Short mmCIF file of N, CA and C in Angstrom, two decimals:
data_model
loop_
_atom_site.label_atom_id
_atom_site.label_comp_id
_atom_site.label_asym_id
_atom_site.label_seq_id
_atom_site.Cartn_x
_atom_site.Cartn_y
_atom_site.Cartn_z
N UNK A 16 21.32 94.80 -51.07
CA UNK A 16 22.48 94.11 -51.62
C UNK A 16 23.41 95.13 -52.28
N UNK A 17 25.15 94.90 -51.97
CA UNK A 17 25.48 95.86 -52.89
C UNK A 17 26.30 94.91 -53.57
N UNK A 18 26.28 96.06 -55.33
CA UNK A 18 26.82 95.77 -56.17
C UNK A 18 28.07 96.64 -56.63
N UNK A 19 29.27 96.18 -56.45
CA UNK A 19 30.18 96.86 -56.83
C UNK A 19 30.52 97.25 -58.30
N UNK A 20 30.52 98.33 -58.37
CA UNK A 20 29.91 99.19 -59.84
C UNK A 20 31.46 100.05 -59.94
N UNK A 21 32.14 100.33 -59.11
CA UNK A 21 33.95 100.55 -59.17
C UNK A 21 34.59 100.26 -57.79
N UNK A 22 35.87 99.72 -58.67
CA UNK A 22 37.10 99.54 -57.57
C UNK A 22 38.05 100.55 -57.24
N UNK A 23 38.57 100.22 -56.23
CA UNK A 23 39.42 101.79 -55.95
C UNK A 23 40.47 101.91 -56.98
N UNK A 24 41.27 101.01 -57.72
CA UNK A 24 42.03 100.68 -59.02
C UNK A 24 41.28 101.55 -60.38
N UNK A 25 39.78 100.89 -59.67
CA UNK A 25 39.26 101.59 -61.29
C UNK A 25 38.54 103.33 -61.05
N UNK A 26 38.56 103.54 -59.91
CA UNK A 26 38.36 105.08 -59.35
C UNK A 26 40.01 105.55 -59.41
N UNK A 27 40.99 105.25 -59.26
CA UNK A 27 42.31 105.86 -59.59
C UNK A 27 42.14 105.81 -61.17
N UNK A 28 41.99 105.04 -61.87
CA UNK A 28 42.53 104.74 -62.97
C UNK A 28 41.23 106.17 -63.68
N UNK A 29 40.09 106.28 -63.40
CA UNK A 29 39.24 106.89 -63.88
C UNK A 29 39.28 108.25 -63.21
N UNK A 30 39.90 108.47 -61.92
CA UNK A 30 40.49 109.82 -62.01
C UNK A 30 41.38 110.64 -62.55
N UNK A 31 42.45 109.54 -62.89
CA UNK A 31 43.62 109.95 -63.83
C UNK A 31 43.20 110.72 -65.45
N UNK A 32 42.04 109.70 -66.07
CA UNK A 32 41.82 109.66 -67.53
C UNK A 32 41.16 111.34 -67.49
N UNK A 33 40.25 111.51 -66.41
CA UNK A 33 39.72 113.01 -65.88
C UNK A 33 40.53 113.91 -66.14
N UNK A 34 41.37 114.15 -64.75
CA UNK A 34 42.69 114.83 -64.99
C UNK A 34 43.30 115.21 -66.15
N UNK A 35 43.57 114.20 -67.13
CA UNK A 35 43.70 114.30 -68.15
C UNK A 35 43.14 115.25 -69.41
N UNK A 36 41.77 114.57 -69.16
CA UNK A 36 40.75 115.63 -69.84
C UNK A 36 40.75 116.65 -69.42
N UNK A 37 40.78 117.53 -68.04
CA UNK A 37 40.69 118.69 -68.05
C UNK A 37 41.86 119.41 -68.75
N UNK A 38 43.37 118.52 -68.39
CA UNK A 38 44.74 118.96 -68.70
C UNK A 38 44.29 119.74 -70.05
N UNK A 39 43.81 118.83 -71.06
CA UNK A 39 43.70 119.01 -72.41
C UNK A 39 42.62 120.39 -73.01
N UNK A 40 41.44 120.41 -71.91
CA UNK A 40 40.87 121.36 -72.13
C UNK A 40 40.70 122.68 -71.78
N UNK A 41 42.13 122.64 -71.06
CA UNK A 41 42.49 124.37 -70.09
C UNK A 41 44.27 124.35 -70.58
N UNK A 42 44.29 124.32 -71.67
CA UNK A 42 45.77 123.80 -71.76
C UNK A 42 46.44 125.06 -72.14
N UNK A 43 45.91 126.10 -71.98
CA UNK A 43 46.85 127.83 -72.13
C UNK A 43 46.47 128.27 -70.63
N UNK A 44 46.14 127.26 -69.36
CA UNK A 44 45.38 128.06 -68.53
C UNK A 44 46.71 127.47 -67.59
N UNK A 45 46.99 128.77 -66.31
CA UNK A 45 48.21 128.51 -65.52
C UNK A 45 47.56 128.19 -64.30
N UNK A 46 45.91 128.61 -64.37
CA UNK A 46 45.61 128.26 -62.46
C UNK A 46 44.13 127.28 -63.10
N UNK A 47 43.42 126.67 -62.50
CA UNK A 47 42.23 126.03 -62.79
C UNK A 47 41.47 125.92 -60.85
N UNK A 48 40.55 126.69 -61.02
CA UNK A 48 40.07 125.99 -60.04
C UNK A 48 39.28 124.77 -59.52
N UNK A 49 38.91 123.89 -58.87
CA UNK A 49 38.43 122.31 -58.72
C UNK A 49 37.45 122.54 -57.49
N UNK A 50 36.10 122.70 -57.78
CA UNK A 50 35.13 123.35 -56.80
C UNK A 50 34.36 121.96 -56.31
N UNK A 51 34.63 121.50 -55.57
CA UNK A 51 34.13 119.93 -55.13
C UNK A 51 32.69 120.55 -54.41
N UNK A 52 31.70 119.80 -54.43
CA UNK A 52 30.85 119.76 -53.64
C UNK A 52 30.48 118.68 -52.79
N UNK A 53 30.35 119.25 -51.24
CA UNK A 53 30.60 118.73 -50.16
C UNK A 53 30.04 117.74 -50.29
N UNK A 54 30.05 116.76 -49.36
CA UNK A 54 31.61 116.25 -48.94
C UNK A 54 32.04 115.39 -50.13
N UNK A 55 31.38 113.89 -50.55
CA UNK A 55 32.50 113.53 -51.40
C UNK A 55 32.67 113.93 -52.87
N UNK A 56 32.31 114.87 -53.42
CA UNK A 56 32.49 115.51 -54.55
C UNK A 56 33.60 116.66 -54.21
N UNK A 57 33.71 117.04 -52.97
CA UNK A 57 35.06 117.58 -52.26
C UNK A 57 36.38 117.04 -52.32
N UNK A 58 35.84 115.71 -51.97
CA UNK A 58 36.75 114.50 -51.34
C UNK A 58 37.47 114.12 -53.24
N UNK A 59 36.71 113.54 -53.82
CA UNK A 59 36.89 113.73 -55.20
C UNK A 59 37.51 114.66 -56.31
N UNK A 60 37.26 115.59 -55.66
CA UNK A 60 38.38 117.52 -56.50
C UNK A 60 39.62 116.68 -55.89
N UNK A 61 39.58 116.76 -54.52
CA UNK A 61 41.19 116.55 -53.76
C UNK A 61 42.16 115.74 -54.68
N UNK A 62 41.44 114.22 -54.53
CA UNK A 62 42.09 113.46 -55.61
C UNK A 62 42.54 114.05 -57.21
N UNK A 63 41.19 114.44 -57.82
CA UNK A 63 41.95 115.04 -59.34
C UNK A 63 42.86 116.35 -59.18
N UNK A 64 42.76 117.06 -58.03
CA UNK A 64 43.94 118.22 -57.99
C UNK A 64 44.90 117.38 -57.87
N UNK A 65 45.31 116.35 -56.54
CA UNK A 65 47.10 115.83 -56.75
C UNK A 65 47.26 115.36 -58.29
N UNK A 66 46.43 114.92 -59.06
CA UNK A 66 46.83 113.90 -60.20
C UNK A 66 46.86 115.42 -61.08
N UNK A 67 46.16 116.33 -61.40
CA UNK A 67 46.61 117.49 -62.28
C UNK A 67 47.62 117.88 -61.77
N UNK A 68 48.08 117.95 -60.76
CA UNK A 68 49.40 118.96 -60.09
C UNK A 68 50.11 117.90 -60.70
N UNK A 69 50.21 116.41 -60.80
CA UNK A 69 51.10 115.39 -61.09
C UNK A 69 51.85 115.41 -62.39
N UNK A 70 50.45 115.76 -63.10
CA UNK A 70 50.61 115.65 -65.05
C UNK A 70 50.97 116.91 -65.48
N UNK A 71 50.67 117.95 -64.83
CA UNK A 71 50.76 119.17 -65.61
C UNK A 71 51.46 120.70 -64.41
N UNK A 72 51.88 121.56 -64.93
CA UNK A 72 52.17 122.79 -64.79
C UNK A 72 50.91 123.50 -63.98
N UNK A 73 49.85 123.30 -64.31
CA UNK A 73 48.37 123.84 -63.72
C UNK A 73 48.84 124.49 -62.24
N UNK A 74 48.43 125.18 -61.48
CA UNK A 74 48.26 125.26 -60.13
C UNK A 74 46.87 125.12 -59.95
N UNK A 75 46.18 124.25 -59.06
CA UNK A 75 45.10 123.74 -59.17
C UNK A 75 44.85 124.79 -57.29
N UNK A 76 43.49 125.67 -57.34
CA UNK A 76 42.90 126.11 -56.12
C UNK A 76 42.03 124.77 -55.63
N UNK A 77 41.90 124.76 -54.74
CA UNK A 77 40.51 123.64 -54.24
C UNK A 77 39.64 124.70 -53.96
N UNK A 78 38.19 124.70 -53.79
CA UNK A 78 36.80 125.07 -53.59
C UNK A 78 35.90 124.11 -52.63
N UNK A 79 35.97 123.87 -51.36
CA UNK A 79 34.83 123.51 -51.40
C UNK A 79 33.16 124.19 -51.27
N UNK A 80 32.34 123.62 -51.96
CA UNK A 80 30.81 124.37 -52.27
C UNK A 80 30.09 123.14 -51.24
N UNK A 81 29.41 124.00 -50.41
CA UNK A 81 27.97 123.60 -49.40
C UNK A 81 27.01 123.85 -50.06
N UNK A 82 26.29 122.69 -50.66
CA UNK A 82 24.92 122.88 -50.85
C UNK A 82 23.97 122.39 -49.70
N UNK A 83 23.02 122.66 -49.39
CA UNK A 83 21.56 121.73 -48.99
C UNK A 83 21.28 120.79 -49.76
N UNK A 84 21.31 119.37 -49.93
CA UNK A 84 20.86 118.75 -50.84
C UNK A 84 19.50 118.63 -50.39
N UNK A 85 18.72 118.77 -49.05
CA UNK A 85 17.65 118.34 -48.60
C UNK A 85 16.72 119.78 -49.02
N UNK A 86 17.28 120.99 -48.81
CA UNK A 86 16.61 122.34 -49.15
C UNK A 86 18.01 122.93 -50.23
N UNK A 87 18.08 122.48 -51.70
CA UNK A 87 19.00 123.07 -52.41
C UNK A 87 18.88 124.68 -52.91
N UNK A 88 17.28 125.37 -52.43
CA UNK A 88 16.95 126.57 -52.89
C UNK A 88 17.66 127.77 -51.72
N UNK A 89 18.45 127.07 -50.71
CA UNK A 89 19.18 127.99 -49.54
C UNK A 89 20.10 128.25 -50.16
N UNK A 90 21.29 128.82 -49.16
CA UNK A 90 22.37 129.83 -50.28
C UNK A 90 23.16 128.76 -50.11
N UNK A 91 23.87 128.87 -51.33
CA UNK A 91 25.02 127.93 -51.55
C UNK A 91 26.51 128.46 -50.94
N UNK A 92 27.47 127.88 -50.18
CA UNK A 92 28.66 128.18 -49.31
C UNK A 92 29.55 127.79 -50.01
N UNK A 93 30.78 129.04 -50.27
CA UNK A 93 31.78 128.21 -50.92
C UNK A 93 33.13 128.77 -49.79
N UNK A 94 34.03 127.78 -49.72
CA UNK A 94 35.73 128.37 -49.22
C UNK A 94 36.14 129.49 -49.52
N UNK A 95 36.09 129.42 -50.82
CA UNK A 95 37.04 130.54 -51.69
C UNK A 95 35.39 131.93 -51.75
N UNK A 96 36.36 133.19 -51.42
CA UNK A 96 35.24 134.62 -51.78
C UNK A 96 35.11 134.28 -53.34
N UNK A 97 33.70 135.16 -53.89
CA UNK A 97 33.76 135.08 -55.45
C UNK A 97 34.97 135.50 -56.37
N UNK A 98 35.67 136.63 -55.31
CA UNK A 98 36.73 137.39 -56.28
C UNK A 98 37.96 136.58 -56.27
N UNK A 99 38.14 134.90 -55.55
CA UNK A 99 39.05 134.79 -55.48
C UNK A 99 38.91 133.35 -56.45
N UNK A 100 37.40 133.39 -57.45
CA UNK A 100 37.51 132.50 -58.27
C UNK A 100 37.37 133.37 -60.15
N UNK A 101 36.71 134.38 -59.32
CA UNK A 101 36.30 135.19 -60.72
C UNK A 101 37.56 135.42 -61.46
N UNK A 102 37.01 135.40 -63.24
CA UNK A 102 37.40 135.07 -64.28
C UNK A 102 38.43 134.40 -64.43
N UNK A 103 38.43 133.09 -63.45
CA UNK A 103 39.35 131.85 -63.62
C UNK A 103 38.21 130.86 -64.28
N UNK A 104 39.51 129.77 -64.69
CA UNK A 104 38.54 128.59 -65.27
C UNK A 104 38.21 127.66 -63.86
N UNK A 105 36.58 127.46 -64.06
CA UNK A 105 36.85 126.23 -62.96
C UNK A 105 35.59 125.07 -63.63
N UNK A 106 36.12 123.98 -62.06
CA UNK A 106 35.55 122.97 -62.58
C UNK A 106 34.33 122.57 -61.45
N UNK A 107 33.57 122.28 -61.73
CA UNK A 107 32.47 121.62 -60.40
C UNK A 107 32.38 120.80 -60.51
N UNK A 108 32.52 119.83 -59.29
CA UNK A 108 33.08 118.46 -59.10
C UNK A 108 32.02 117.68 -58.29
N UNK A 109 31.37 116.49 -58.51
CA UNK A 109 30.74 115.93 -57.40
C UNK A 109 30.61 114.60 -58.32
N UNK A 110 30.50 113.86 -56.85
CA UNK A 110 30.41 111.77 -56.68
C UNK A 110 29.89 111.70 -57.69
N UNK A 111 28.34 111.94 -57.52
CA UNK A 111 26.90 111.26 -57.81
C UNK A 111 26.28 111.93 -59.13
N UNK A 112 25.95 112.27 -60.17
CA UNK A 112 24.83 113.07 -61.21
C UNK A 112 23.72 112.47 -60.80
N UNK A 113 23.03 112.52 -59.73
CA UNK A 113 21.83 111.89 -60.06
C UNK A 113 20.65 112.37 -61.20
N UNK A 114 20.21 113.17 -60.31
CA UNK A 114 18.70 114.20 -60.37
C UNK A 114 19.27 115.50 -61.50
N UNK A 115 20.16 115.71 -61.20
CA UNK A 115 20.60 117.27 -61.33
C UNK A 115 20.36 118.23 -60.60
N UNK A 116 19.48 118.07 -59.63
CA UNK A 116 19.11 118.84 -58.65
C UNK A 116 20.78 119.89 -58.17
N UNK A 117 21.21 118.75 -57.55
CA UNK A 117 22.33 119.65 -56.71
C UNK A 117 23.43 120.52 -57.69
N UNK A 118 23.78 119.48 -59.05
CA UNK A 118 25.01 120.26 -59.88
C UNK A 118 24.28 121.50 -60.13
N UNK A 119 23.14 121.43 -60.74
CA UNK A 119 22.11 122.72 -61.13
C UNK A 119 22.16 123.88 -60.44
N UNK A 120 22.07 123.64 -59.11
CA UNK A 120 22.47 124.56 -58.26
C UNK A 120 23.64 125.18 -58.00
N UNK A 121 24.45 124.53 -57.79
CA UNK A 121 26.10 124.62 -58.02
C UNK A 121 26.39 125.54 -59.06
N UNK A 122 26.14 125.30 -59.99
CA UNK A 122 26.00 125.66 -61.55
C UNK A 122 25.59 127.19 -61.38
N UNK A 123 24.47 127.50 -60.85
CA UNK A 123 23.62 128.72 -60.83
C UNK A 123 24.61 129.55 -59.79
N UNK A 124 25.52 128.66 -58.44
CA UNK A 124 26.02 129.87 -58.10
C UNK A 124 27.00 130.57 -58.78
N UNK A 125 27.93 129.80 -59.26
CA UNK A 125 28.74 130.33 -60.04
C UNK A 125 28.85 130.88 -60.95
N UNK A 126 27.42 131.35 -61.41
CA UNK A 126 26.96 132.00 -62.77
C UNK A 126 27.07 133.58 -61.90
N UNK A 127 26.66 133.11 -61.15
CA UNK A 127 26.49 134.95 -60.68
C UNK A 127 28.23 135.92 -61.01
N UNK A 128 29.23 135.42 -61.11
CA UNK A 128 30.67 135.47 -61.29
C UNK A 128 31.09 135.30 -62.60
N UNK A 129 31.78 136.35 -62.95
CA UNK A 129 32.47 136.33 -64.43
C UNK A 129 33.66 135.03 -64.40
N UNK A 130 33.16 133.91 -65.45
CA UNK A 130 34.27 132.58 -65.58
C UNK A 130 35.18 132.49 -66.65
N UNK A 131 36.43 132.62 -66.53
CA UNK A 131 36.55 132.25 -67.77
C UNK A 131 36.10 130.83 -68.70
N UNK A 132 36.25 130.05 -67.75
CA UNK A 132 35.50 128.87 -68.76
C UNK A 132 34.85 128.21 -67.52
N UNK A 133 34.26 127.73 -68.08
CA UNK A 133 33.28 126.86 -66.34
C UNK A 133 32.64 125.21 -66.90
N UNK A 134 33.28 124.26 -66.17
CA UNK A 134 32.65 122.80 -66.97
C UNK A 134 32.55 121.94 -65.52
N UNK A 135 31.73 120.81 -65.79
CA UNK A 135 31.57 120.10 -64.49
C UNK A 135 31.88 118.41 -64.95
N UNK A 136 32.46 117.82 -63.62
CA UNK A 136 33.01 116.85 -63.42
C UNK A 136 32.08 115.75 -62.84
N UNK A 137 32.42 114.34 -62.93
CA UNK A 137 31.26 113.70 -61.81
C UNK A 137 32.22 112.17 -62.32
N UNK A 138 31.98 111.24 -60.91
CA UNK A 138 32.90 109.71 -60.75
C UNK A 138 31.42 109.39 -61.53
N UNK A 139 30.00 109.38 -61.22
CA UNK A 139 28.99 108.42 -61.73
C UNK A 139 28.32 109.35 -62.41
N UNK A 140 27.72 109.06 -63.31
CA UNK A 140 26.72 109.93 -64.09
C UNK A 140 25.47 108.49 -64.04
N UNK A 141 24.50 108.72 -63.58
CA UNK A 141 23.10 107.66 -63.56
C UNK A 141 22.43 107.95 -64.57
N UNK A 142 22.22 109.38 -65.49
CA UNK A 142 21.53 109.25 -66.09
C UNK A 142 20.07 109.48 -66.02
N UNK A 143 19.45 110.25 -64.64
CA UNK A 143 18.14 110.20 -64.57
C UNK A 143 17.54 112.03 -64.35
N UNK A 144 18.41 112.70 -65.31
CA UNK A 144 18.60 114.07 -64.74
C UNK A 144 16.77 114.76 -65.31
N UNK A 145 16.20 115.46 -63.89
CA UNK A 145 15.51 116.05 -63.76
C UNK A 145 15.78 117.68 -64.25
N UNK A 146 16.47 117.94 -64.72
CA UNK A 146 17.34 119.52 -65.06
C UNK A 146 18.31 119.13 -66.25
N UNK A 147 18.60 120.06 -67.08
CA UNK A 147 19.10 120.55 -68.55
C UNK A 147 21.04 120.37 -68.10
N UNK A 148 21.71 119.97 -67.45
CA UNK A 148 22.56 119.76 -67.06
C UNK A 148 23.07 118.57 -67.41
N UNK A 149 24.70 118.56 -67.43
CA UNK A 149 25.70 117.45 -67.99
C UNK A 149 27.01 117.43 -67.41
N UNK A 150 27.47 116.49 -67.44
CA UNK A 150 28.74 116.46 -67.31
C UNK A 150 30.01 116.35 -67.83
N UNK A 151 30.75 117.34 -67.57
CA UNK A 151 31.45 117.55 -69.15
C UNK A 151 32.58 116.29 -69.11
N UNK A 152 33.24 115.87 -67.92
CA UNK A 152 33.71 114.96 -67.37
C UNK A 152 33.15 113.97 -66.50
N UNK A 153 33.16 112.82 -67.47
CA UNK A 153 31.99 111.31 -66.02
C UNK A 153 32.97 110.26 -66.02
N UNK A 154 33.11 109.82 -64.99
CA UNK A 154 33.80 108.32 -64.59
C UNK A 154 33.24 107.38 -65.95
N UNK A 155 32.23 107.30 -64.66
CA UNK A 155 31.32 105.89 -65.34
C UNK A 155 29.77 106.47 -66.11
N UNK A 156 29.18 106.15 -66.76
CA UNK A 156 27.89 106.22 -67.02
C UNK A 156 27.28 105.35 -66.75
N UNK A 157 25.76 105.36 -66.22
CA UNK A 157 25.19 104.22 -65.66
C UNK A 157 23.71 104.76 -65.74
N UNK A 158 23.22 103.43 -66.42
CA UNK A 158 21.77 103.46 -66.49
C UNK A 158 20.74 102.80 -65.19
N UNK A 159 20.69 103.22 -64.06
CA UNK A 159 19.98 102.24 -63.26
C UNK A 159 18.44 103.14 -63.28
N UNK A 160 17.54 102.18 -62.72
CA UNK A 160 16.14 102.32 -62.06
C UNK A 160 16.22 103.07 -60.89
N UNK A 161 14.85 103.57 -60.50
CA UNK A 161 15.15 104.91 -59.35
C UNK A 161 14.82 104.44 -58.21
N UNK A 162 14.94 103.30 -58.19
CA UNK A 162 14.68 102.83 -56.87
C UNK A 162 16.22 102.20 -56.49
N UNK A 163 16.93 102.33 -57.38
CA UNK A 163 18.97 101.95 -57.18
C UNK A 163 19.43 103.10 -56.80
N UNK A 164 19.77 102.94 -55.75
CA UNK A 164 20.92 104.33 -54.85
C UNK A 164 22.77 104.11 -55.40
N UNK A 165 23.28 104.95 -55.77
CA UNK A 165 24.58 104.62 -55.66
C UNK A 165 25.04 105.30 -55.05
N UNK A 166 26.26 104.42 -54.30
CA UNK A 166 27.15 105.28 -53.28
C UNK A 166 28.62 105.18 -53.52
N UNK A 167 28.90 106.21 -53.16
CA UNK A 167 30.40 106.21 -53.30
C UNK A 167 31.39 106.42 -52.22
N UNK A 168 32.25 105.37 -51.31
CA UNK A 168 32.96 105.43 -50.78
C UNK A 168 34.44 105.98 -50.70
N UNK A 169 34.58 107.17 -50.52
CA UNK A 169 36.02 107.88 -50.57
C UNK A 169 37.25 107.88 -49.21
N UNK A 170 37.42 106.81 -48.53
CA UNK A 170 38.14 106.90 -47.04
C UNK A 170 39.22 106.99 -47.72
N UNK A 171 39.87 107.09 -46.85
CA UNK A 171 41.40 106.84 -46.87
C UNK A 171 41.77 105.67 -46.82
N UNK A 172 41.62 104.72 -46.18
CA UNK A 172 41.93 102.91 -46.03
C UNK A 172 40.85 102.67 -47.84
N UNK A 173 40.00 102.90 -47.52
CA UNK A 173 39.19 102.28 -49.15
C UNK A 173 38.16 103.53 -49.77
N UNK A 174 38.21 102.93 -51.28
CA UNK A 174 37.41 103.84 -52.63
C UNK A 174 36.73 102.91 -53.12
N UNK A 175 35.90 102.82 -53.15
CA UNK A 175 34.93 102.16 -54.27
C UNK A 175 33.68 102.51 -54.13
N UNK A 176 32.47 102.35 -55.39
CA UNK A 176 31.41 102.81 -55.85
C UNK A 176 30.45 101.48 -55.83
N UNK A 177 29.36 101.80 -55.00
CA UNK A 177 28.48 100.52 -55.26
C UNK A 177 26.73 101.00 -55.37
N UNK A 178 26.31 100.10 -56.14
CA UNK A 178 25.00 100.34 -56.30
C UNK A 178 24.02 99.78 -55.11
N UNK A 179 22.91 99.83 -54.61
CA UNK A 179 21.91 99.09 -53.55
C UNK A 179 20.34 99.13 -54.30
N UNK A 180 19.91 98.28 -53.99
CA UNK A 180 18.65 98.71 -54.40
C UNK A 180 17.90 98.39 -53.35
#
């Protein structure tokens, strides 16, 4: 069964408030990078880059980062070379917080690179994190059971977030 847990109204409206927050917390910064992890945590940067390019001066890079979510201990793939993110601020972006598994990883590649500031983004935070990880930016927070999958739909015709169990 699904349960609709956001509307595409309330995924605009909750990307905007994002946007926002980063505006506020890079606010001497002229470039920010937005490192989505594939695919809809990709799909997700896209959206908060037009809405920062909208609100603010920023020049926003996109990133997308390839993890394995099935083998996350393989090398992590990004768009951009390291030197063409190093000692910028960026952000790591993805749908889902489940596990922590995948941001964790994410997290670790970009450590290898001098940041100037480095914070991570997410539309759902569940709440069931297996790893020391957060999100400095969350849509929604949500407490479900681990047998509830949430998914997040990003097309172009429709956005919305639903739970299944």
């Amino acid at each position: 069964m699904k349960n609709i847990i956001l509307t595409q109204q309330e995924i605009d409206h909750t990307t905007k408030r994002i946007a926002y927050q980063i505006y506020e917390t890079f606010p001497d910064d002229t470039e920010v990078v937005l490192a989505g992890i594939a695919n809809n945590g990709y799909l997700f940067a896209q959206k908060l880059a037009k809405e920062l390019e909208r609100i603010s001066d920023i020049k926003v890079t996109l990133c997308e980062v390839i993890i394995n979510k099935q083998k996350p201990l393989e090398q992590v793939k990004t768009s951009l070379q390291a030197n063409e993110y190093a000692n910028k601020s960026l952000v790591l972006v993805d749908d889902v917080l489940n596990s922590g598994t995948t941001l964790i990883y994410g997290v670790k590649h970009f450590l290898d690179v001098p940041l100037k500031k480095f914070k991570t983004a997410v539309l759902v935070d569940r709440n069931h994190k297996q790893y020391p990880v957060k999100a400095d930016f969350k849509g929604l927070s949500l407490s479900t059971s681990l047998l509830e999958n949430v998914q997040v739909i990003l097309d172009e015709n429709e956005q919305y977030a639903f739970l299944e169990d």
